[in-house]
Coordinates of C-alpha atoms and ligand atoms in Angstrom, one line a residue:
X1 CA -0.6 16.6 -3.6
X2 CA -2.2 13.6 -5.4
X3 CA -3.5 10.9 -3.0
X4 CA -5.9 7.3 -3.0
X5 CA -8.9 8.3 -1.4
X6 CA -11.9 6.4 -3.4
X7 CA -13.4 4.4 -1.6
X8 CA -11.0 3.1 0.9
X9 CA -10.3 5.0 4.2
X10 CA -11.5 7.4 5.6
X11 CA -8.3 7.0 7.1
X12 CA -0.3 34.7 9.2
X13 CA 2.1 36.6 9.5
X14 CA 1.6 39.9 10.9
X15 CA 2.8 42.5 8.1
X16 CA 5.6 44.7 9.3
X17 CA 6.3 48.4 8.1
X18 CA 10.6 48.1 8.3
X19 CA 11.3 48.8 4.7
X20 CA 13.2 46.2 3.0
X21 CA 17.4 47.0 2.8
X22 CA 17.5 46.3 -1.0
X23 CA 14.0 47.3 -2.5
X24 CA 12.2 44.8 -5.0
X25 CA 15.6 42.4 -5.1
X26 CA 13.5 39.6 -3.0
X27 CA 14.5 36.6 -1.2
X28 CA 17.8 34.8 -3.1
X29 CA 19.2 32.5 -1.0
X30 CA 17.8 29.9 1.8
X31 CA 19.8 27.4 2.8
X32 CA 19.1 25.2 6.2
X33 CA 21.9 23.2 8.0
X34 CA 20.2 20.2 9.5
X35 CA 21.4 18.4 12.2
X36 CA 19.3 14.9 13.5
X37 CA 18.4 14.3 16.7
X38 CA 20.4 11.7 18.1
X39 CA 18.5 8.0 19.7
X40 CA 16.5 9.2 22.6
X41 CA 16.1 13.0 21.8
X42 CA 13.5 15.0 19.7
X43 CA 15.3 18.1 19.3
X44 CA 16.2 18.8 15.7
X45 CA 18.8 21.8 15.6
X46 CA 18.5 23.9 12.4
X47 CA 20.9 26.9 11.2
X48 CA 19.3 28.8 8.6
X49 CA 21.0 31.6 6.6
X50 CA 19.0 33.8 4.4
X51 CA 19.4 36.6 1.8
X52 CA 17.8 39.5 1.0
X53 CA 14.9 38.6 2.9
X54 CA 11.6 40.8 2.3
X55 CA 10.5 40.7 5.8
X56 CA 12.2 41.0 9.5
X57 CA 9.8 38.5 10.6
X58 CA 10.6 34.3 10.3
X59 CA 7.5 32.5 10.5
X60 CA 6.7 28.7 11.4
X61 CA 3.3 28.2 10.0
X62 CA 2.3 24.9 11.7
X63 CA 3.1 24.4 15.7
X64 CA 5.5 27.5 15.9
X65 CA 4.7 26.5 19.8
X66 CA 6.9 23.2 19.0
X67 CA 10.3 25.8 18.1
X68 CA 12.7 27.2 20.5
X69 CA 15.8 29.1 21.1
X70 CA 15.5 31.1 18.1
X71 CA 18.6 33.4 17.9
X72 CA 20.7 35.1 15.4
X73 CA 24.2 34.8 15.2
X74 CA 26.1 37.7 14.2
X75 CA 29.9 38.2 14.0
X76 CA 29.9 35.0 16.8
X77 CA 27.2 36.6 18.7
X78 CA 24.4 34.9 19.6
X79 CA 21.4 37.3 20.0
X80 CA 17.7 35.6 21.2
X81 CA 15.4 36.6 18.6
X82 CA 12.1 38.2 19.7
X83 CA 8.7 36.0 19.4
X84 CA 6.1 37.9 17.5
X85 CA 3.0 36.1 17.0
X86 CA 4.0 32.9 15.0
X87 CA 7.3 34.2 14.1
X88 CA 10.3 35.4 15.2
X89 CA 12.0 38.9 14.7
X90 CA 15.0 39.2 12.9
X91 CA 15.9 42.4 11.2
X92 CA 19.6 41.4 10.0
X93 CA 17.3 39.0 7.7
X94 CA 16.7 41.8 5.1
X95 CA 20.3 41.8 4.1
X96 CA 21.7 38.8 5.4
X97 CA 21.4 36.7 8.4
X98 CA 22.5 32.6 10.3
X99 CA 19.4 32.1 12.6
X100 CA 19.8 28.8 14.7
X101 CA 16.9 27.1 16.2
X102 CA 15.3 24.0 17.4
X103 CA 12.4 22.1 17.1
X104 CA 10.9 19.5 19.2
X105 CA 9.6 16.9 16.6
X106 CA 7.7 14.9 19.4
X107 CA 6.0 18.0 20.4
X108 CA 5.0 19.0 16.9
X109 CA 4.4 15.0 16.2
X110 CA 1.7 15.0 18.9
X111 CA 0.3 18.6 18.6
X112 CA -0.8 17.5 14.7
X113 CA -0.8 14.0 13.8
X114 CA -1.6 14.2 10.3
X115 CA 1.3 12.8 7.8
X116 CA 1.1 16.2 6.3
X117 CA 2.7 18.1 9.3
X118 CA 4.4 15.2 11.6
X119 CA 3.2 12.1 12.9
X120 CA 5.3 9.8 14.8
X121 CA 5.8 6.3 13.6
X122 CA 7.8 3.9 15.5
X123 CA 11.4 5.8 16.5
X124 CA 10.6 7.8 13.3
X125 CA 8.6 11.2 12.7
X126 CA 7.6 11.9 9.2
X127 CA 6.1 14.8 8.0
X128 CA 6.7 17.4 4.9
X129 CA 9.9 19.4 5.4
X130 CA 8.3 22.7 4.8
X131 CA 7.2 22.2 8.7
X132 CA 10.5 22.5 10.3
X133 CA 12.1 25.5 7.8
X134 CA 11.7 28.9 9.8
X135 CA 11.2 31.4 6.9
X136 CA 9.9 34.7 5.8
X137 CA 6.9 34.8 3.9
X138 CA 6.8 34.8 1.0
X139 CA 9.6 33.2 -0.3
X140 CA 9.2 34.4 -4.1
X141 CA 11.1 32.3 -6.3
X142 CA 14.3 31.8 -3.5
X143 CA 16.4 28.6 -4.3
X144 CA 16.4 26.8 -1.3
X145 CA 19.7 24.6 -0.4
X146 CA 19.1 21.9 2.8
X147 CA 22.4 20.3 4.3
X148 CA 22.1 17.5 6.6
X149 CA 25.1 18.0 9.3
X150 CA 26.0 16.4 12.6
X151 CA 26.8 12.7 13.9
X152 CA 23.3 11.7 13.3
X153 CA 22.8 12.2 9.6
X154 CA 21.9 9.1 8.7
X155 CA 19.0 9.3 10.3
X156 CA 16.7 11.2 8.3
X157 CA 15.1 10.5 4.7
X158 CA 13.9 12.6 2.5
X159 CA 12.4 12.5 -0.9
X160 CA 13.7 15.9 -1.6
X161 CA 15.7 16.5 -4.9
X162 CA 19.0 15.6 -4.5
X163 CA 21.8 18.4 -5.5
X164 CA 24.7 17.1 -7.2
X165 CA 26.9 19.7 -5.4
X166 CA 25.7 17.8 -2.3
X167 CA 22.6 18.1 0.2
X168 CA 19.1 19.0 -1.6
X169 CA 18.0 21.9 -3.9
X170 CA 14.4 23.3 -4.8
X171 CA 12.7 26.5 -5.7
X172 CA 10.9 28.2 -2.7
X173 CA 7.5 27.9 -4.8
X174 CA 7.8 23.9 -4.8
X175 CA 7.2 24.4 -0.4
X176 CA 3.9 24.4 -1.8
X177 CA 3.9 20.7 -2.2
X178 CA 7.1 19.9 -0.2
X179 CA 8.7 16.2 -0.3
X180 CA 8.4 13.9 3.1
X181 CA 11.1 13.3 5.3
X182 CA 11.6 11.2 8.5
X183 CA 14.0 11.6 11.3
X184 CA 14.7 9.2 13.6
X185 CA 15.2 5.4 12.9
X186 CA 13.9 3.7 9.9
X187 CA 15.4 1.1 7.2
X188 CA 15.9 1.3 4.0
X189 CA 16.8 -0.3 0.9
X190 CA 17.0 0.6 -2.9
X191 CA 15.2 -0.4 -6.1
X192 CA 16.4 0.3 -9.7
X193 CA 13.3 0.0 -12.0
X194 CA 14.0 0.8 -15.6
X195 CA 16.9 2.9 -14.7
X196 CA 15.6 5.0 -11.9
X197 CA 16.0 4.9 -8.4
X198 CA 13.7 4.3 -5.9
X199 CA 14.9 4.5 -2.2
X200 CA 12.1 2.4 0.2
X201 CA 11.9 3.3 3.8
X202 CA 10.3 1.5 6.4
X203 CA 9.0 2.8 9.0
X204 CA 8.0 1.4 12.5
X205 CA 7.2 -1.9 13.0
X206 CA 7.7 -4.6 10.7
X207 CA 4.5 -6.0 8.1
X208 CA 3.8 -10.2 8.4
X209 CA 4.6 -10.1 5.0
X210 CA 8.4 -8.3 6.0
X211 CA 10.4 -5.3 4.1
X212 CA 11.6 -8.0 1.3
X213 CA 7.7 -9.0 0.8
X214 CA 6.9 -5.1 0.5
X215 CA 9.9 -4.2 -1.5
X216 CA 9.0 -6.8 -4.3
X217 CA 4.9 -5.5 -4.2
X218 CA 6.5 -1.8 -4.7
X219 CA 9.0 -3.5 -7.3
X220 CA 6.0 -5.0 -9.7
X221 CA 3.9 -2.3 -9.0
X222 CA 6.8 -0.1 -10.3
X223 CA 7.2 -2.3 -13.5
X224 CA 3.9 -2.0 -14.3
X225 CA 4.5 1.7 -14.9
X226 CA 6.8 0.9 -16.8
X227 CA 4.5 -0.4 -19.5
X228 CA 2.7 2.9 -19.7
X229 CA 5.7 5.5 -19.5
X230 CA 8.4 3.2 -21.0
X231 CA 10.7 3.9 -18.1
X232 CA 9.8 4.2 -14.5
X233 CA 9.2 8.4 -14.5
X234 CA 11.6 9.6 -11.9
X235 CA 13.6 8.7 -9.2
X236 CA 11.8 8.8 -5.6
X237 CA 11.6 8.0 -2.0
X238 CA 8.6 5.5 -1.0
X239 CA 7.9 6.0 2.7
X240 CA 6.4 2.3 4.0
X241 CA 3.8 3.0 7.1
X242 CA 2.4 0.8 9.0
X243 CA -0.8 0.1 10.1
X244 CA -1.7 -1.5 13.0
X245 CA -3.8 -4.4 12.6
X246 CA -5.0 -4.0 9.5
X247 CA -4.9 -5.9 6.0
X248 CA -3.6 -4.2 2.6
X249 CA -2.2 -1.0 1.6
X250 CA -5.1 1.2 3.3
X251 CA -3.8 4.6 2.0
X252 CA -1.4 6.9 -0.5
X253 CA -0.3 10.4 -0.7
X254 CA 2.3 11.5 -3.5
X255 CA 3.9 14.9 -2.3
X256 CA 6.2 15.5 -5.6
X257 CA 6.9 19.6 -6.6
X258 CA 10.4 19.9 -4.4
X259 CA 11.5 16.0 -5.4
X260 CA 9.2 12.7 -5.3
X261 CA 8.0 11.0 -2.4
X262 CA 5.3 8.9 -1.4
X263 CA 3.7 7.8 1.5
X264 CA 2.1 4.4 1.6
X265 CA -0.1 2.8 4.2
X266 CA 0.1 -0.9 4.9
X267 CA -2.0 -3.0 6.9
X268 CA 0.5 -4.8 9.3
X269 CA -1.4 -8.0 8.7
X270 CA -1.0 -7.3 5.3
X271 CA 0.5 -10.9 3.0
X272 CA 1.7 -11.0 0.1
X273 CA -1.4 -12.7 -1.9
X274 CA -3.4 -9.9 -1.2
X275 CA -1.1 -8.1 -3.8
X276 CA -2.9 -8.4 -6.6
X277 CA -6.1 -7.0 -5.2
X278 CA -4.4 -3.7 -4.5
X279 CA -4.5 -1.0 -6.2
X280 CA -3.1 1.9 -4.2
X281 CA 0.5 1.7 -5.1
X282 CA -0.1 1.1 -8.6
X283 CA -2.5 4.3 -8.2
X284 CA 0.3 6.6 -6.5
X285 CA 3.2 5.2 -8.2
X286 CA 1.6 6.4 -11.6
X287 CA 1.1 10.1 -10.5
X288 CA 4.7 10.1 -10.9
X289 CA 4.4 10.1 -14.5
X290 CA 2.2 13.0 -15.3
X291 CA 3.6 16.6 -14.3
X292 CA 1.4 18.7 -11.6
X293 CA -1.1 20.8 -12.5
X294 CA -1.7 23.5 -9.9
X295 CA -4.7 25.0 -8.6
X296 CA -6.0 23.6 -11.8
X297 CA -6.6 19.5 -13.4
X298 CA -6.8 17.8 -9.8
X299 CA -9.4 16.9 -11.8
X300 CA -7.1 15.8 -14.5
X301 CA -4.2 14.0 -12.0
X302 CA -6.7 11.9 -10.3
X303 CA -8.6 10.9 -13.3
X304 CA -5.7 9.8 -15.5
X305 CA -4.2 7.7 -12.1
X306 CA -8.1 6.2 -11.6
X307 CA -8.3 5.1 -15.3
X308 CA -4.9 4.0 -15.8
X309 CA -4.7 2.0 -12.7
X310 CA -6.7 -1.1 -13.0
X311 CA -5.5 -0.9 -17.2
X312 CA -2.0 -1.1 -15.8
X313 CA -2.9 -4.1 -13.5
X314 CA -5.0 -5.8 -16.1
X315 CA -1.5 -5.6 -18.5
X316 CA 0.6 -6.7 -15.9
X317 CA -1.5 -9.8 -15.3
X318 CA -3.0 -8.6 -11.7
X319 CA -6.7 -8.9 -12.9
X320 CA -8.4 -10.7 -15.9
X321 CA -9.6 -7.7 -19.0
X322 CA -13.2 -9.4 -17.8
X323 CA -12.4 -8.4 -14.3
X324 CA -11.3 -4.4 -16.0
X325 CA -14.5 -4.1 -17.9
X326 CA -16.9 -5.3 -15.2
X327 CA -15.0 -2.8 -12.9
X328 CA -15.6 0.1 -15.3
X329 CA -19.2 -0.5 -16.1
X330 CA -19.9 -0.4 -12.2
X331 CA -17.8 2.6 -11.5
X332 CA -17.5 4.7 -14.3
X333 CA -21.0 5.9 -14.1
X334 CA -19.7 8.0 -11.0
X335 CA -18.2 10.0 -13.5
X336 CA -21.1 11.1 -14.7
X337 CA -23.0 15.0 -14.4
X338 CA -26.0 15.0 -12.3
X339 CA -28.5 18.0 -12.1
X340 CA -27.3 20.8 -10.6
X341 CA -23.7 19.7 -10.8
X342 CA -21.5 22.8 -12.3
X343 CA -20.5 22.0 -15.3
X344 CA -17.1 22.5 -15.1
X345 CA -15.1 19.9 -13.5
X346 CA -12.7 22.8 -12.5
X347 CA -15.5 23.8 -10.1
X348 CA -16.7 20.5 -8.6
X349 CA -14.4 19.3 -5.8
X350 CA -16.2 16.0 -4.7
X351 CA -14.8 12.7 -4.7
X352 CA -16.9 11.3 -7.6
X353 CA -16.3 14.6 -10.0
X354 CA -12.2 14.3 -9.1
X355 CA -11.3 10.8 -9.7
X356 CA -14.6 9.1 -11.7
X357 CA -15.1 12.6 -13.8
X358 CA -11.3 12.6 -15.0
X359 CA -11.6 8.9 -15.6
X360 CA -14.2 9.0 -17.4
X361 CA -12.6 12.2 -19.7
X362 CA -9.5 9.7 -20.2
X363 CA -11.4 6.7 -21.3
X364 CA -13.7 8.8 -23.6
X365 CA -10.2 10.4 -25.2
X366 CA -8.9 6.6 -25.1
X367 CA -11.7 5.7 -26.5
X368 CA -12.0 8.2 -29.0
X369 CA -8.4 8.9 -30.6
X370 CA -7.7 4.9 -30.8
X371 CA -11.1 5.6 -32.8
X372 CA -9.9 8.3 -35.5
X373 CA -6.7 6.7 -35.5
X374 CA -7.8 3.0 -36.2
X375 CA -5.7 1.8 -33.1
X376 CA -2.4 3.4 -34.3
X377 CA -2.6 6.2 -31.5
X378 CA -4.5 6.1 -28.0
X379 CA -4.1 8.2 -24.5
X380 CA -0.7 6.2 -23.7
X381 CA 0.8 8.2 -26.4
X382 CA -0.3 11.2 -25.4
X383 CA 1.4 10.1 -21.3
X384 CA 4.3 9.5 -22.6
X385 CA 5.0 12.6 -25.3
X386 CA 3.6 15.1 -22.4
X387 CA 6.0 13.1 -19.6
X388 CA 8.8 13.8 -22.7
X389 CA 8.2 17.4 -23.1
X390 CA 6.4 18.6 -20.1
X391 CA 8.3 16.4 -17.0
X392 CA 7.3 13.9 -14.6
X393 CA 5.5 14.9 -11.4
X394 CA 7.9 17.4 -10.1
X395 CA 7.8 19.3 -13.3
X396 CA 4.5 22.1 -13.5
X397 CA 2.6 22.1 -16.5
X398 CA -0.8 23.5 -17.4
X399 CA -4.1 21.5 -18.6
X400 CA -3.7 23.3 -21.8
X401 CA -0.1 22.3 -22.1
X402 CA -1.4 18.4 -21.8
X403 CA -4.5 19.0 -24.1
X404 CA -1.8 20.7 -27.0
X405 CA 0.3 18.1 -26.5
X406 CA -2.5 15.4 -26.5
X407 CA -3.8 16.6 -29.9
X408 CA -0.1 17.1 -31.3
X409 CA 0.8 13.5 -31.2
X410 CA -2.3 11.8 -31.9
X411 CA -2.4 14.1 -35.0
X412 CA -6.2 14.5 -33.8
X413 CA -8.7 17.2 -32.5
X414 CA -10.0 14.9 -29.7
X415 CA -8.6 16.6 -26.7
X416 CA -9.3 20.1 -27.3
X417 CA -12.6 19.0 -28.5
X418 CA -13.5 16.6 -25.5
X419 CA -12.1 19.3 -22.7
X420 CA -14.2 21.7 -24.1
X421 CA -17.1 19.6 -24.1
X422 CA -17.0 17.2 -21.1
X423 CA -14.6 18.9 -19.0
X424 CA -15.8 22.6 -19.3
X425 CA -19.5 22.9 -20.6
X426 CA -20.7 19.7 -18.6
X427 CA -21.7 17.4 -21.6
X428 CA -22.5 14.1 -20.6
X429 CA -21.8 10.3 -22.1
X430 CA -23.9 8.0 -22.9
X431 CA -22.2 4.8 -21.1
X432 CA -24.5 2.3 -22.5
X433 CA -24.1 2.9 -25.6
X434 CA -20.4 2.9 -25.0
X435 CA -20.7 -0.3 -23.8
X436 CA -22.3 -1.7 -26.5
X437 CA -19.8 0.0 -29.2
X438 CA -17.2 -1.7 -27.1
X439 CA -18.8 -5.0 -26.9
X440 CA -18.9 -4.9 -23.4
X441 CA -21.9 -7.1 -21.8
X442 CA -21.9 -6.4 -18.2
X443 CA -24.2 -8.4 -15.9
X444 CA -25.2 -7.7 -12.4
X445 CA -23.2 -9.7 -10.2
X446 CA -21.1 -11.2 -12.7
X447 CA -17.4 -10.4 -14.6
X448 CA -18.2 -8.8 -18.2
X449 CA -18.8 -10.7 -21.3
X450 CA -17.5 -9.5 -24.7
X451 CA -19.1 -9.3 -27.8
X452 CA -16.2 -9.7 -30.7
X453 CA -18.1 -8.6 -33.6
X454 CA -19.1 -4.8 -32.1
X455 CA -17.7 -2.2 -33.8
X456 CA -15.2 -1.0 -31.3
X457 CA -13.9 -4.7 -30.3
X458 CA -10.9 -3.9 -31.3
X459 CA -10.6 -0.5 -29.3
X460 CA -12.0 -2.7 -26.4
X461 CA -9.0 -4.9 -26.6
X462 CA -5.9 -2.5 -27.4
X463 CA -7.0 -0.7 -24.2
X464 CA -6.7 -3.8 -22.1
X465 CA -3.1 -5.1 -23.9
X466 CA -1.8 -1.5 -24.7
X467 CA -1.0 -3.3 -28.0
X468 CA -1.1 -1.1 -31.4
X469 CA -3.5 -2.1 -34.1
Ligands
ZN1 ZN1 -4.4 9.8 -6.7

């Protein structure tokens, strides 16, 4: 889960003793029939079949209150399951079972709120799948197949990944981070950015500047990304929220492992000439491009997406490079260690450590390998070989897969040596002095000046243009 947070908004299972029908086999098969609720109603019916499960109990983690008429269906027969805590009982499970259900997403809309379990928008509730799927726990490595059934399937969206055999696909695991989805009634359209797909919902009420206005913001934030990963990274679902009353995108999530989506809050006052002071989409749209690290390198995510975004809007034209510099030199500094900080960016979880700490690791590397490499390699190499051979955000990798890599293309040591240092022992920079190498002049209350002749001009200047020496 990779969100925008600087600065902007503050916007069980009981264990059972049955023994399992076919020991150490595991969970193989999921796979959920979806039917939509139709206008007016709430009540989503699901029919869920599982293999091999390694437990007779189903559980609903979040609001298993908001679920009903659980029952198994065997041989025709429809047999009420028994409630147990937050699940339901269901012994045929351990070999093979159909379990239909319901689940009222008003209910569960209202009992939560949060966009991360189900929060009603307009006709529309949105919320990760993972929060209507009945299942045992744990899952294992289960492939899990979702089928969207009934008169009313064209009324849910989903950024989950698409199975060519029809319906969705993902690995159990990837509920971890599951994708958004909405049912109920939104609109939609569909952008193709350097070959890949992006599918736009709307949800609720329309923004001043309309869904055409938001679609082309989305659009040239997209192409902007496009100038860092050469293509746009994967194909996704963009989830358009409004926000009453309020003025530019307020808030992003990126939920990514099971298929790409993201969320995006905009102000319903919102217009279109406030577009190039935003940078949340720009932000969320280029988490896309890096693969997710887990329970590891949030550090890492958010860093490379803080760094990267107002570079990505300075080459697109959005901001001036004097307006980029004068924005690092009064933020990066929040990057830095301060006494008593661990030093391990692993182990501090503040907002400063995530996003300033990782940008300040990437523009040190940026800094550094354009450095030893006289221009001809920087940190956009290194994005784009590790989205090549590691995958875009709904590919895993590891932080030492994206340091290898890193030191691997740039033919350098400055990764390994720089995670070691900043990232792990706590080192700190010396920004001033950066600044000065760069030829940065930053003045209190005013853009940046440059200084041409400082020995890292030129470094200064391929950052802002992406250009090669
Ligand atoms: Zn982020």
């Amino acid at each position: 889960m990779r969100d925008a947070i600087l600065g902007v908004v503050a916007l069980a299972v009981a264990a059972c003793a049955t023994p399992r029908v076919r020991s150490g086999t595991g969970l193989r098969q999921v796979s959920y029939a979806v039917d939509p609720p139709a206008p007016g109603s709430w009540l989503l019916g699901v029919e869920a079949t599982f293999e091999g499960s390694p437990s007779a109990l189903l559980v609903a983690p979040d609001q298993p209150d908001t679920f009903g008429s659980v029952a198994s269906v065997d041989a025709g027969a429809v047999v009420p399951a028994e409630r147990r805590g937050t699940g339901w009982w269901v012994p045929s499970c351990q070999s093979r079972c159909t379990v239909r259900y319901t689940v009222d997403l008003e209910a569960m809309a209202a009992s939560c709120g949060r966009m991360d379990c189900a929060r009603r928008i307009g006709d529309a509730v949105l919320g990760t799948v993972d929060t209507w799927m009945l299942r045992p726990d744990p899952m294992g490595d289960a492939v899990v197949h979702v089928h969207v059934v009934g008169a009313q399937a064209s009324r849910f969206v989903t950024g989950l990944r698409r199975d060519p055999s029809g319906g969705y696909v993902f690995q159990a695991r990837e509920l971890a981070e599951a994708s958004y989805g909405a049912f109920g009634s939104f609109r939609s359209d569909d952008l193709v950015v350097s070959g890949a797909n992006l599918r736009v919902a709307f949800l609720g009420q329309p923004l001043a500047l309309g869904d055409a206005g938001a679609l082309q913001w989305i659009r040239e934030a997209a192409s902007c990304e496009v100038r860092l990963f050469g293509h746009f990274p994967v194909d996704a679902t963009v989830f358009v929220v409004p926000v009453p009353g309020r003025a530019g995108v307020v808030f992003g999530r990126v939920m990514s492992l099971s298929g790409a989506s993201v969320v995006l809050l905009f102000g319903t006052a919102t217009t279109a000439d406030e577009q190039r002071d935003d940078w949340v989409v720009v932000h969320e749209l280029s988490h896309l491009g890096c693969p997710s690290f887990v329970d590891e390198g949030h550090w890492l995510e958010e860093g490379l997406a803080t760094y990267y975004e107002p570079i990505l809007r300075e080459r697109c034209g959005w901001m001036s490079e004097a307006a980029l510099w004068s924005h690092f030199g009064s933020e990066m500094d929040r990057g830095l260690r301060h006494n008593g900080d661990p030093a391990s960016l692993e182990q501090r979880d503040d907002i400063d450590a995530t996003y300033w700490g990782g940008a300040l690791f990437a523009f040190l590397a940026d800094v550094r390998i354009r450095e030893a490499t006289r221009n001809a390699r920087s940190l956009d190499d290194v994005l784009r070989a590790v989205l090549a051979r590691s995958g875009d955000a709904t590919h895993t990798a590891r932080v030492a897969d994206f340091i290898r890599i890193g030191d691997d293309v740039t033919g350098t040591d400055v990764l390994s040596r720089l995670y070691d240092s900043w990232a792990l022992r706590g080192e700190n920079a010396d920004l001033p002095a950066l600044w000065r190498s760069l030829g940065v002049n930053l003045r209190q209350g005013h853009d940046a000046g440059f200084e041409s002749a400082a020995p890292l001009a030129a470094v200064r200047r391929a950052i802002g243009s992406g250009d090669k020496n």
